[in-house]
Amino acid sequence: MFPPAKVSTAAPPTADPKPAPAAGKLELVAGGYKKADTPAWSPADKCLFFTDLDQKKLFRLDPPKAVAVALDGGGRGKVGPDGKWYGMANGSFVSWKPGEEPKVILDKAPDG
């Protein structure tokens, strides 16, 4: 048997928490995406990569515009510290950097 849980007797805070500082003016820099997913900042390229699950494409956002970089069958993924995108493409786990061929890290399971 477990001993009964102890109830905290600490007094709740009396002051409202301070609001977060203002981030400045927000500006839409790209639009038209249906399911933008897995945004990741690439320090090496100084840009934002993200996927659109409906379009099955990887996008690179160099403000003020986003450029589609096609990765057939691309899906969810993340950009690693090496600037390569790691994720699923056509049922395989791949690493990929625009301008290079995708490298299969883990191939899809054979039909059985």
CSV table of N, CA and C in Angstrom, one decimal:
chain,number,residue,atom,x,y,z
A,1,MET,N,0.8,-1.2,0.0
A,1,MET,CA,0.0,0.0,0.0
A,1,MET,C,0.9,1.2,0.0
A,2,PHE,N,0.4,2.3,-0.7
A,2,PHE,CA,1.1,3.5,-0.7
A,2,PHE,C,0.6,4.4,0.4
A,3,PRO,N,1.5,5.2,1.0
A,3,PRO,CA,1.0,6.2,2.0
A,3,PRO,C,0.1,7.2,1.3
A,4,PRO,N,-0.8,7.9,2.0
A,4,PRO,CA,-1.6,8.9,1.4
A,4,PRO,C,-0.8,10.1,1.0
A,5,ALA,N,-1.2,10.7,-0.1
A,5,ALA,CA,-0.5,11.9,-0.7
A,5,ALA,C,-0.6,13.0,0.3
A,6,LYS,N,0.5,13.8,0.3
A,6,LYS,CA,0.5,15.0,1.1
A,6,LYS,C,-0.1,16.2,0.4
A,7,VAL,N,-0.9,17.0,1.0
A,7,VAL,CA,-1.5,18.1,0.4
A,7,VAL,C,-0.7,19.3,0.7
A,8,SER,N,-0.4,20.1,-0.3
A,8,SER,CA,0.4,21.3,-0.1
A,8,SER,C,-0.4,22.4,0.6
A,9,THR,N,0.3,23.0,1.6
A,9,THR,CA,-0.4,24.1,2.3
A,9,THR,C,0.2,25.5,1.9
A,10,ALA,N,0.9,25.5,0.8
A,10,ALA,CA,1.5,26.8,0.4
A,10,ALA,C,0.4,27.7,-0.1
A,11,ALA,N,0.6,29.0,0.2
A,11,ALA,CA,-0.4,30.0,-0.2
A,11,ALA,C,-0.3,30.2,-1.7
A,12,PRO,N,-1.4,30.4,-2.4
A,12,PRO,CA,-1.3,30.7,-3.8
A,12,PRO,C,-0.7,32.1,-4.0
A,13,PRO,N,-0.1,32.4,-5.2
A,13,PRO,CA,0.4,33.7,-5.5
A,13,PRO,C,-0.7,34.7,-5.4
A,14,THR,N,-0.3,35.9,-4.9
A,14,THR,CA,-1.3,37.0,-4.7
A,14,THR,C,-1.3,37.9,-5.9
A,15,ALA,N,-0.3,38.0,-6.6
A,15,ALA,CA,-0.2,39.0,-7.8
A,15,ALA,C,-0.4,38.2,-9.1
A,16,ASP,N,-0.9,38.9,-10.0
A,16,ASP,CA,-1.1,38.3,-11.4
A,16,ASP,C,0.3,38.2,-12.0
A,17,PRO,N,0.6,37.2,-12.8
A,17,PRO,CA,1.9,37.1,-13.4
A,17,PRO,C,2.1,38.2,-14.4
A,18,LYS,N,3.3,38.6,-14.6
A,18,LYS,CA,3.6,39.6,-15.6
A,18,LYS,C,3.4,39.1,-17.0
A,19,PRO,N,2.8,40.0,-17.8
A,19,PRO,CA,2.6,39.6,-19.2
A,19,PRO,C,3.9,39.5,-20.0
A,20,ALA,N,3.9,38.6,-21.0
A,20,ALA,CA,5.1,38.5,-21.8
A,20,ALA,C,5.4,39.8,-22.5
A,21,PRO,N,6.7,40.1,-22.8
A,21,PRO,CA,7.0,41.4,-23.5
A,21,PRO,C,6.4,41.3,-24.9
A,22,ALA,N,6.1,42.4,-25.5
A,22,ALA,CA,5.5,42.5,-26.8
A,22,ALA,C,6.6,42.1,-27.8
A,23,ALA,N,6.2,41.3,-28.8
A,23,ALA,CA,7.1,40.8,-29.8
A,23,ALA,C,7.3,41.7,-31.0
A,24,GLY,N,6.6,42.8,-31.0
A,24,GLY,CA,6.6,43.7,-32.1
A,24,GLY,C,5.5,43.4,-33.1
A,25,LYS,N,5.6,44.1,-34.2
A,25,LYS,CA,4.6,44.0,-35.3
A,25,LYS,C,4.7,42.6,-35.9
A,26,LEU,N,3.5,41.9,-36.0
A,26,LEU,CA,3.5,40.6,-36.7
A,26,LEU,C,3.2,40.8,-38.2
A,27,GLU,N,3.8,40.1,-39.0
A,27,GLU,CA,3.6,40.2,-40.5
A,27,GLU,C,3.6,38.9,-41.1
A,28,LEU,N,2.6,38.7,-42.0
A,28,LEU,CA,2.4,37.4,-42.7
A,28,LEU,C,3.4,37.5,-43.9
A,29,VAL,N,4.3,36.5,-43.9
A,29,VAL,CA,5.4,36.5,-44.9
A,29,VAL,C,5.1,35.5,-46.0
A,30,ALA,N,4.2,34.5,-45.8
A,30,ALA,CA,3.9,33.5,-46.7
A,30,ALA,C,2.5,32.9,-46.4
A,31,GLY,N,1.8,32.4,-47.3
A,31,GLY,CA,0.5,31.9,-47.0
A,31,GLY,C,0.1,30.9,-48.1
A,32,GLY,N,-1.1,30.3,-48.0
A,32,GLY,CA,-1.6,29.4,-49.0
A,32,GLY,C,-1.4,28.0,-48.7
A,33,TYR,N,-0.9,27.7,-47.5
A,33,TYR,CA,-0.6,26.3,-47.2
A,33,TYR,C,-1.8,25.7,-46.5
A,34,LYS,N,-2.0,24.4,-46.6
A,34,LYS,CA,-3.1,23.7,-46.0
A,34,LYS,C,-2.8,23.1,-44.7
A,35,LYS,N,-1.7,22.4,-44.7
A,35,LYS,CA,-1.3,21.7,-43.4
A,35,LYS,C,0.2,21.8,-43.2
A,36,ALA,N,0.6,23.1,-42.9
A,36,ALA,CA,2.0,23.3,-42.6
A,36,ALA,C,2.3,22.6,-41.3
A,37,ASP,N,3.5,21.9,-41.3
A,37,ASP,CA,3.8,21.1,-40.2
A,37,ASP,C,5.3,21.0,-40.0
A,38,THR,N,5.8,20.7,-38.8
A,38,THR,CA,7.1,20.5,-38.4
A,38,THR,C,8.1,21.6,-38.8
A,39,PRO,N,7.8,22.8,-38.4
A,39,PRO,CA,8.8,23.9,-38.7
A,39,PRO,C,10.1,23.7,-38.0
A,40,ALA,N,11.2,24.0,-38.6
A,40,ALA,CA,12.5,23.8,-38.0
A,40,ALA,C,13.5,24.9,-38.6
A,41,TRP,N,14.1,25.6,-37.7
A,41,TRP,CA,15.1,26.6,-38.1
A,41,TRP,C,16.4,26.0,-38.4
A,42,SER,N,17.0,26.3,-39.5
A,42,SER,CA,18.3,25.8,-39.9
A,42,SER,C,19.4,26.9,-39.6
A,43,PRO,N,20.1,26.8,-38.5
A,43,PRO,CA,21.1,27.9,-38.3
A,43,PRO,C,22.2,28.0,-39.4
A,44,ALA,N,22.5,26.8,-40.0
A,44,ALA,CA,23.5,26.8,-41.1
A,44,ALA,C,23.1,27.6,-42.3
A,45,ASP,N,21.8,27.5,-42.6
A,45,ASP,CA,21.2,28.1,-43.8
A,45,ASP,C,20.5,29.4,-43.5
A,46,LYS,N,20.3,29.7,-42.2
A,46,LYS,CA,19.6,30.9,-41.7
A,46,LYS,C,18.2,31.0,-42.4
A,47,CYS,N,17.5,29.9,-42.4
A,47,CYS,CA,16.1,29.9,-43.0
A,47,CYS,C,15.3,28.9,-42.2
A,48,LEU,N,14.0,28.9,-42.5
A,48,LEU,CA,13.0,28.0,-41.8
A,48,LEU,C,12.6,27.0,-42.8
A,49,PHE,N,12.7,25.7,-42.5
A,49,PHE,CA,12.1,24.6,-43.3
A,49,PHE,C,10.8,24.2,-42.7
A,50,PHE,N,9.9,23.8,-43.5
A,50,PHE,CA,8.6,23.2,-43.0
A,50,PHE,C,8.0,22.4,-44.1
A,51,THR,N,7.1,21.5,-43.8
A,51,THR,CA,6.4,20.7,-44.8
A,51,THR,C,5.0,21.1,-44.8
A,52,ASP,N,4.4,20.8,-46.0
A,52,ASP,CA,2.9,20.9,-46.1
A,52,ASP,C,2.5,19.5,-46.4
A,53,LEU,N,1.8,18.9,-45.4
A,53,LEU,CA,1.4,17.5,-45.5
A,53,LEU,C,0.5,17.2,-46.7
A,54,ASP,N,-0.4,18.2,-47.0
A,54,ASP,CA,-1.3,17.9,-48.2
A,54,ASP,C,-0.6,18.0,-49.5
A,55,GLN,N,0.4,18.9,-49.6
A,55,GLN,CA,1.1,19.0,-50.9
A,55,GLN,C,2.2,18.0,-51.0
A,56,LYS,N,2.6,17.4,-49.8
A,56,LYS,CA,3.7,16.5,-49.8
A,56,LYS,C,5.0,17.1,-50.3
A,57,LYS,N,5.3,18.3,-49.8
A,57,LYS,CA,6.5,19.0,-50.2
A,57,LYS,C,7.2,19.6,-49.0
A,58,LEU,N,8.4,19.8,-49.2
A,58,LEU,CA,9.2,20.5,-48.2
A,58,LEU,C,9.4,21.9,-48.7
A,59,PHE,N,9.3,22.9,-47.8
A,59,PHE,CA,9.4,24.3,-48.1
A,59,PHE,C,10.6,24.9,-47.4
A,60,ARG,N,11.2,25.9,-48.0
A,60,ARG,CA,12.3,26.7,-47.4
A,60,ARG,C,11.8,28.1,-47.4
A,61,LEU,N,11.8,28.7,-46.2
A,61,LEU,CA,11.3,30.1,-46.1
A,61,LEU,C,12.5,31.0,-45.8
A,62,ASP,N,12.8,31.7,-46.8
A,62,ASP,CA,13.8,32.8,-46.7
A,62,ASP,C,13.1,34.1,-46.8
A,63,PRO,N,12.8,34.7,-45.6
A,63,PRO,CA,11.9,35.9,-45.7
A,63,PRO,C,12.5,36.9,-46.7
A,64,PRO,N,11.6,37.5,-47.5
A,64,PRO,CA,10.1,37.5,-47.3
A,64,PRO,C,9.4,36.5,-48.1
A,65,LYS,N,10.0,35.4,-48.6
A,65,LYS,CA,9.2,34.5,-49.5
A,65,LYS,C,9.5,33.0,-49.1
A,66,ALA,N,8.6,32.2,-49.4
A,66,ALA,CA,8.8,30.7,-49.2
A,66,ALA,C,9.0,30.1,-50.6
A,67,VAL,N,9.9,29.2,-50.7
A,67,VAL,CA,10.2,28.5,-52.0
A,67,VAL,C,10.0,27.0,-51.8
A,68,ALA,N,9.1,26.4,-52.6
A,68,ALA,CA,8.9,25.0,-52.6
A,68,ALA,C,10.1,24.3,-53.1
A,69,VAL,N,10.6,23.3,-52.4
A,69,VAL,CA,11.6,22.5,-52.9
A,69,VAL,C,11.1,21.1,-52.9
A,70,ALA,N,10.8,20.5,-54.0
A,70,ALA,CA,10.1,19.3,-54.2
A,70,ALA,C,10.8,18.1,-53.6
A,71,LEU,N,10.1,17.3,-52.8
A,71,LEU,CA,10.6,16.1,-52.3
A,71,LEU,C,9.4,15.1,-52.4
A,72,ASP,N,9.4,14.4,-53.5
A,72,ASP,CA,8.2,13.5,-53.8
A,72,ASP,C,7.9,12.7,-52.6
A,73,GLY,N,6.6,12.7,-52.3
A,73,GLY,CA,6.2,11.8,-51.2
A,73,GLY,C,6.6,12.2,-49.8
A,74,GLY,N,7.1,13.5,-49.7
A,74,GLY,CA,7.6,14.0,-48.4
A,74,GLY,C,6.5,14.1,-47.4
A,75,GLY,N,6.9,13.9,-46.2
A,75,GLY,CA,5.9,14.1,-45.1
A,75,GLY,C,6.5,14.8,-43.9
A,76,ARG,N,6.2,14.3,-42.7
A,76,ARG,CA,6.7,14.9,-41.5
A,76,ARG,C,8.2,14.7,-41.4
A,77,GLY,N,8.8,15.7,-40.8
A,77,GLY,CA,10.3,15.6,-40.6
A,77,GLY,C,10.8,16.8,-39.8
A,78,LYS,N,12.1,16.8,-39.7
A,78,LYS,CA,12.8,17.8,-38.9
A,78,LYS,C,14.1,18.1,-39.6
A,79,VAL,N,14.6,19.3,-39.4
A,79,VAL,CA,15.9,19.7,-39.9
A,79,VAL,C,16.9,19.5,-38.8
A,80,GLY,N,18.0,18.7,-39.1
A,80,GLY,CA,19.0,18.4,-38.1
A,80,GLY,C,20.0,19.5,-38.0
A,81,PRO,N,20.9,19.4,-37.0
A,81,PRO,CA,21.9,20.5,-36.8
A,81,PRO,C,22.9,20.6,-38.0
A,82,ASP,N,22.9,19.5,-38.9
A,82,ASP,CA,23.7,19.6,-40.1
A,82,ASP,C,23.1,20.3,-41.3
A,83,GLY,N,21.8,20.8,-41.0
A,83,GLY,CA,21.1,21.5,-42.1
A,83,GLY,C,20.3,20.6,-43.0
A,84,LYS,N,20.4,19.3,-42.8
A,84,LYS,CA,19.7,18.3,-43.6
A,84,LYS,C,18.3,18.0,-43.0
A,85,TRP,N,17.3,17.8,-43.9
A,85,TRP,CA,16.0,17.4,-43.5
A,85,TRP,C,15.9,15.9,-43.3
A,86,TYR,N,15.4,15.5,-42.1
A,86,TYR,CA,15.2,14.1,-41.8
A,86,TYR,C,13.7,13.8,-41.7
A,87,GLY,N,13.2,12.8,-42.5
A,87,GLY,CA,11.8,12.5,-42.4
A,87,GLY,C,11.4,11.4,-43.3
A,88,MET,N,10.1,11.2,-43.5
A,88,MET,CA,9.6,10.2,-44.3
A,88,MET,C,9.4,10.7,-45.7
A,89,ALA,N,9.8,9.9,-46.7
A,89,ALA,CA,9.5,10.2,-48.1
A,89,ALA,C,9.3,8.8,-48.8
A,90,ASN,N,8.1,8.7,-49.4
A,90,ASN,CA,7.8,7.5,-50.1
A,90,ASN,C,7.9,6.2,-49.3
A,91,GLY,N,7.6,6.3,-48.0
A,91,GLY,CA,7.6,5.2,-47.1
A,91,GLY,C,9.0,4.8,-46.6
A,92,SER,N,10.0,5.6,-46.9
A,92,SER,CA,11.4,5.4,-46.3
A,92,SER,C,11.8,6.6,-45.5
A,93,PHE,N,12.6,6.3,-44.5
A,93,PHE,CA,13.2,7.4,-43.7
A,93,PHE,C,14.4,7.9,-44.4
A,94,VAL,N,14.5,9.2,-44.7
A,94,VAL,CA,15.6,9.8,-45.5
A,94,VAL,C,16.2,11.0,-44.9
A,95,SER,N,17.4,11.3,-45.3
A,95,SER,CA,18.0,12.6,-45.0
A,95,SER,C,18.1,13.3,-46.4
A,96,TRP,N,17.9,14.6,-46.4
A,96,TRP,CA,17.9,15.3,-47.7
A,96,TRP,C,18.2,16.8,-47.5
A,97,LYS,N,18.9,17.3,-48.4
A,97,LYS,CA,19.2,18.8,-48.4
A,97,LYS,C,18.9,19.2,-49.9
A,98,PRO,N,18.2,20.3,-50.0
A,98,PRO,CA,17.9,20.8,-51.4
A,98,PRO,C,19.2,20.9,-52.2
A,99,GLY,N,19.1,20.4,-53.5
A,99,GLY,CA,20.2,20.4,-54.3
A,99,GLY,C,21.0,19.1,-54.3
A,100,GLU,N,20.6,18.2,-53.4
A,100,GLU,CA,21.3,16.9,-53.3
A,100,GLU,C,20.2,15.8,-53.5
A,101,GLU,N,20.6,14.6,-53.7
A,101,GLU,CA,19.7,13.5,-53.8
A,101,GLU,C,19.4,13.0,-52.4
A,102,PRO,N,18.1,12.6,-52.1
A,102,PRO,CA,17.8,12.1,-50.8
A,102,PRO,C,18.6,10.8,-50.5
A,103,LYS,N,19.0,10.6,-49.3
A,103,LYS,CA,19.8,9.5,-48.8
A,103,LYS,C,18.9,8.6,-48.0
A,104,VAL,N,18.6,7.4,-48.4
A,104,VAL,CA,17.7,6.5,-47.6
A,104,VAL,C,18.5,6.0,-46.4
A,105,ILE,N,17.9,6.3,-45.2
A,105,ILE,CA,18.5,5.8,-43.9
A,105,ILE,C,17.9,4.5,-43.5
A,106,LEU,N,16.6,4.4,-43.6
A,106,LEU,CA,15.9,3.2,-43.3
A,106,LEU,C,14.8,3.0,-44.3
A,107,ASP,N,15.0,1.9,-45.1
A,107,ASP,CA,14.1,1.6,-46.2
A,107,ASP,C,12.8,1.0,-45.7
A,108,LYS,N,11.7,1.2,-46.4
A,108,LYS,CA,10.4,0.7,-46.1
A,108,LYS,C,10.4,-0.8,-46.0
A,109,ALA,N,9.5,-1.3,-45.2
A,109,ALA,CA,9.4,-2.8,-45.0
A,109,ALA,C,9.0,-3.4,-46.3
A,110,PRO,N,9.6,-4.5,-46.7
A,110,PRO,CA,9.1,-5.2,-48.0
A,110,PRO,C,7.7,-5.7,-47.8
A,111,ASP,N,6.9,-5.8,-48.9
A,111,ASP,CA,5.6,-6.3,-48.8
A,111,ASP,C,5.7,-7.8,-48.5
A,112,GLY,N,4.8,-8.3,-47.6
A,112,GLY,CA,5.1,-9.6,-47.2
A,112,GLY,C,4.0,-10.5,-47.3
